[in-house]
mmCIF file with all atom_site columns, C-alpha atoms in Angstrom:
data_model
loop_
_atom_site.group_PDB
_atom_site.id
_atom_site.type_symbol
_atom_site.label_atom_id
_atom_site.label_alt_id
_atom_site.label_comp_id
_atom_site.label_asym_id
_atom_site.label_entity_id
_atom_site.label_seq_id
_atom_site.pdbx_PDB_ins_code
_atom_site.Cartn_x
_atom_site.Cartn_y
_atom_site.Cartn_z
_atom_site.occupancy
_atom_site.B_iso_or_equiv
_atom_site.pdbx_formal_charge
_atom_site.auth_seq_id
_atom_site.auth_comp_id
_atom_site.auth_asym_id
_atom_site.auth_atom_id
_atom_site.pdbx_PDB_model_num
ATOM 1  C CA . UNK T 1 1  ? -2.030 -19.466 -3.056  1.00 72.00 ? 18 UNK T CA 1
ATOM 2  C CA . UNK T 1 2  ? -0.258 -17.203 -0.637  1.00 84.00 ? 19 UNK T CA 1
ATOM 3  C CA . UNK T 1 3  ? 0.300  -13.503 -1.087  1.00 89.00 ? 20 UNK T CA 1
ATOM 4  C CA . UNK T 1 4  ? 3.985  -13.978 -1.919  1.00 88.00 ? 21 UNK T CA 1
ATOM 5  C CA . UNK T 1 5  ? 3.274  -16.520 -4.654  1.00 89.00 ? 22 UNK T CA 1
ATOM 6  C CA . UNK T 1 6  ? 0.529  -14.261 -5.997  1.00 93.00 ? 23 UNK T CA 1
ATOM 7  C CA . UNK T 1 7  ? 2.940  -11.319 -6.175  1.00 95.00 ? 24 UNK T CA 1
ATOM 8  C CA . UNK T 1 8  ? 5.535  -13.456 -7.920  1.00 95.00 ? 25 UNK T CA 1
ATOM 9  C CA . UNK T 1 9  ? 2.922  -14.489 -10.494 1.00 96.00 ? 26 UNK T CA 1
ATOM 10 C CA . UNK T 1 10 ? 1.974  -10.848 -11.053 1.00 97.00 ? 27 UNK T CA 1
ATOM 11 C CA . UNK T 1 11 ? 5.636  -9.924  -11.480 1.00 97.00 ? 28 UNK T CA 1
ATOM 12 C CA . UNK T 1 12 ? 6.141  -12.805 -13.920 1.00 97.00 ? 29 UNK T CA 1
ATOM 13 C CA . UNK T 1 13 ? 3.162  -11.665 -15.987 1.00 98.00 ? 30 UNK T CA 1
ATOM 14 C CA . UNK T 1 14 ? 4.378  -8.062  -16.028 1.00 98.00 ? 31 UNK T CA 1
ATOM 15 C CA . UNK T 1 15 ? 7.812  -9.150  -17.248 1.00 98.00 ? 32 UNK T CA 1
ATOM 16 C CA . UNK T 1 16 ? 6.159  -11.266 -19.935 1.00 98.00 ? 33 UNK T CA 1
ATOM 17 C CA . UNK T 1 17 ? 4.076  -8.298  -21.139 1.00 98.00 ? 34 UNK T CA 1
ATOM 18 C CA . UNK T 1 18 ? 7.159  -6.072  -21.256 1.00 98.00 ? 35 UNK T CA 1
ATOM 19 C CA . UNK T 1 19 ? 9.099  -8.732  -23.144 1.00 98.00 ? 36 UNK T CA 1
ATOM 20 C CA . UNK T 1 20 ? 6.345  -9.161  -25.730 1.00 98.00 ? 37 UNK T CA 1
ATOM 21 C CA . UNK T 1 21 ? 6.077  -5.390  -26.156 1.00 98.00 ? 38 UNK T CA 1
ATOM 22 C CA . UNK T 1 22 ? 9.833  -5.066  -26.641 1.00 98.00 ? 39 UNK T CA 1
ATOM 23 C CA . UNK T 1 23 ? 9.898  -7.853  -29.233 1.00 98.00 ? 40 UNK T CA 1
ATOM 24 C CA . UNK T 1 24 ? 6.986  -6.229  -31.098 1.00 98.00 ? 41 UNK T CA 1
ATOM 25 C CA . UNK T 1 25 ? 8.773  -2.861  -31.368 1.00 97.00 ? 42 UNK T CA 1
ATOM 26 C CA . UNK T 1 26 ? 10.025 -1.760  -34.736 1.00 97.00 ? 43 UNK T CA 1
ATOM 27 C CA . UNK T 1 27 ? 13.655 -1.793  -33.516 1.00 97.00 ? 44 UNK T CA 1
ATOM 28 C CA . UNK T 1 28 ? 13.765 -4.022  -30.440 1.00 97.00 ? 45 UNK T CA 1
ATOM 29 C CA . UNK T 1 29 ? 16.617 -3.560  -27.996 1.00 98.00 ? 46 UNK T CA 1
ATOM 30 C CA . UNK T 1 30 ? 18.479 -6.867  -27.868 1.00 97.00 ? 47 UNK T CA 1
ATOM 31 C CA . UNK T 1 31 ? 20.065 -6.129  -24.491 1.00 98.00 ? 48 UNK T CA 1
ATOM 32 C CA . UNK T 1 32 ? 16.687 -5.320  -22.930 1.00 98.00 ? 49 UNK T CA 1
ATOM 33 C CA . UNK T 1 33 ? 15.195 -8.508  -24.374 1.00 98.00 ? 50 UNK T CA 1
ATOM 34 C CA . UNK T 1 34 ? 18.068 -10.534 -22.951 1.00 98.00 ? 51 UNK T CA 1
ATOM 35 C CA . UNK T 1 35 ? 17.682 -8.883  -19.541 1.00 98.00 ? 52 UNK T CA 1
ATOM 36 C CA . UNK T 1 36 ? 13.916 -9.472  -19.482 1.00 98.00 ? 53 UNK T CA 1
ATOM 37 C CA . UNK T 1 37 ? 14.343 -13.118 -20.477 1.00 98.00 ? 54 UNK T CA 1
ATOM 38 C CA . UNK T 1 38 ? 16.881 -13.671 -17.683 1.00 98.00 ? 55 UNK T CA 1
ATOM 39 C CA . UNK T 1 39 ? 14.630 -11.943 -15.175 1.00 98.00 ? 56 UNK T CA 1
ATOM 40 C CA . UNK T 1 40 ? 11.606 -13.951 -16.308 1.00 98.00 ? 57 UNK T CA 1
ATOM 41 C CA . UNK T 1 41 ? 13.534 -17.208 -15.907 1.00 98.00 ? 58 UNK T CA 1
ATOM 42 C CA . UNK T 1 42 ? 14.716 -16.218 -12.422 1.00 97.00 ? 59 UNK T CA 1
ATOM 43 C CA . UNK T 1 43 ? 11.151 -15.464 -11.311 1.00 97.00 ? 60 UNK T CA 1
ATOM 44 C CA . UNK T 1 44 ? 9.952  -18.747 -12.817 1.00 96.00 ? 61 UNK T CA 1
ATOM 45 C CA . UNK T 1 45 ? 12.630 -20.624 -10.857 1.00 97.00 ? 62 UNK T CA 1
ATOM 46 C CA . UNK T 1 46 ? 11.573 -18.889 -7.646  1.00 95.00 ? 63 UNK T CA 1
ATOM 47 C CA . UNK T 1 47 ? 7.945  -19.848 -8.281  1.00 94.00 ? 64 UNK T CA 1
ATOM 48 C CA . UNK T 1 48 ? 8.904  -23.474 -8.878  1.00 94.00 ? 65 UNK T CA 1
ATOM 49 C CA . UNK T 1 49 ? 11.043 -23.591 -5.737  1.00 93.00 ? 66 UNK T CA 1
ATOM 50 C CA . UNK T 1 50 ? 8.194  -22.081 -3.757  1.00 91.00 ? 67 UNK T CA 1
ATOM 51 C CA . UNK T 1 51 ? 5.751  -24.669 -5.142  1.00 89.00 ? 68 UNK T CA 1
ATOM 52 C CA . UNK T 1 52 ? 8.146  -27.507 -4.267  1.00 90.00 ? 69 UNK T CA 1
ATOM 53 C CA . UNK T 1 53 ? 8.489  -26.222 -0.715  1.00 88.00 ? 70 UNK T CA 1
ATOM 54 C CA . UNK T 1 54 ? 4.720  -26.089 -0.309  1.00 86.00 ? 71 UNK T CA 1
ATOM 55 C CA . UNK T 1 55 ? 4.328  -29.645 -1.651  1.00 86.00 ? 72 UNK T CA 1
ATOM 56 C CA . UNK T 1 56 ? 7.064  -30.883 0.706   1.00 86.00 ? 73 UNK T CA 1
ATOM 57 C CA . UNK T 1 57 ? 5.323  -29.265 3.680   1.00 83.00 ? 74 UNK T CA 1
ATOM 58 C CA . UNK T 1 58 ? 2.010  -30.891 2.750   1.00 82.00 ? 75 UNK T CA 1
ATOM 59 C CA . UNK T 1 59 ? 3.641  -34.319 2.371   1.00 81.00 ? 76 UNK T CA 1
ATOM 60 C CA . UNK T 1 60 ? 4.911  -34.275 5.950   1.00 75.00 ? 77 UNK T CA 1
#
């Protein structure tokens, strides 16, 4: 695992914690939840693309 993939994983986990905390609030903010979900998905996509690139490099 490289430092950039490690940082992306940390960021993903932080977003997930914030999302869970927002959902658990007494009056959750729907717009914030939507924003966090979009951000979480974008980070997940970046992690998957990074993993694919690493696998492609190893295959060559």
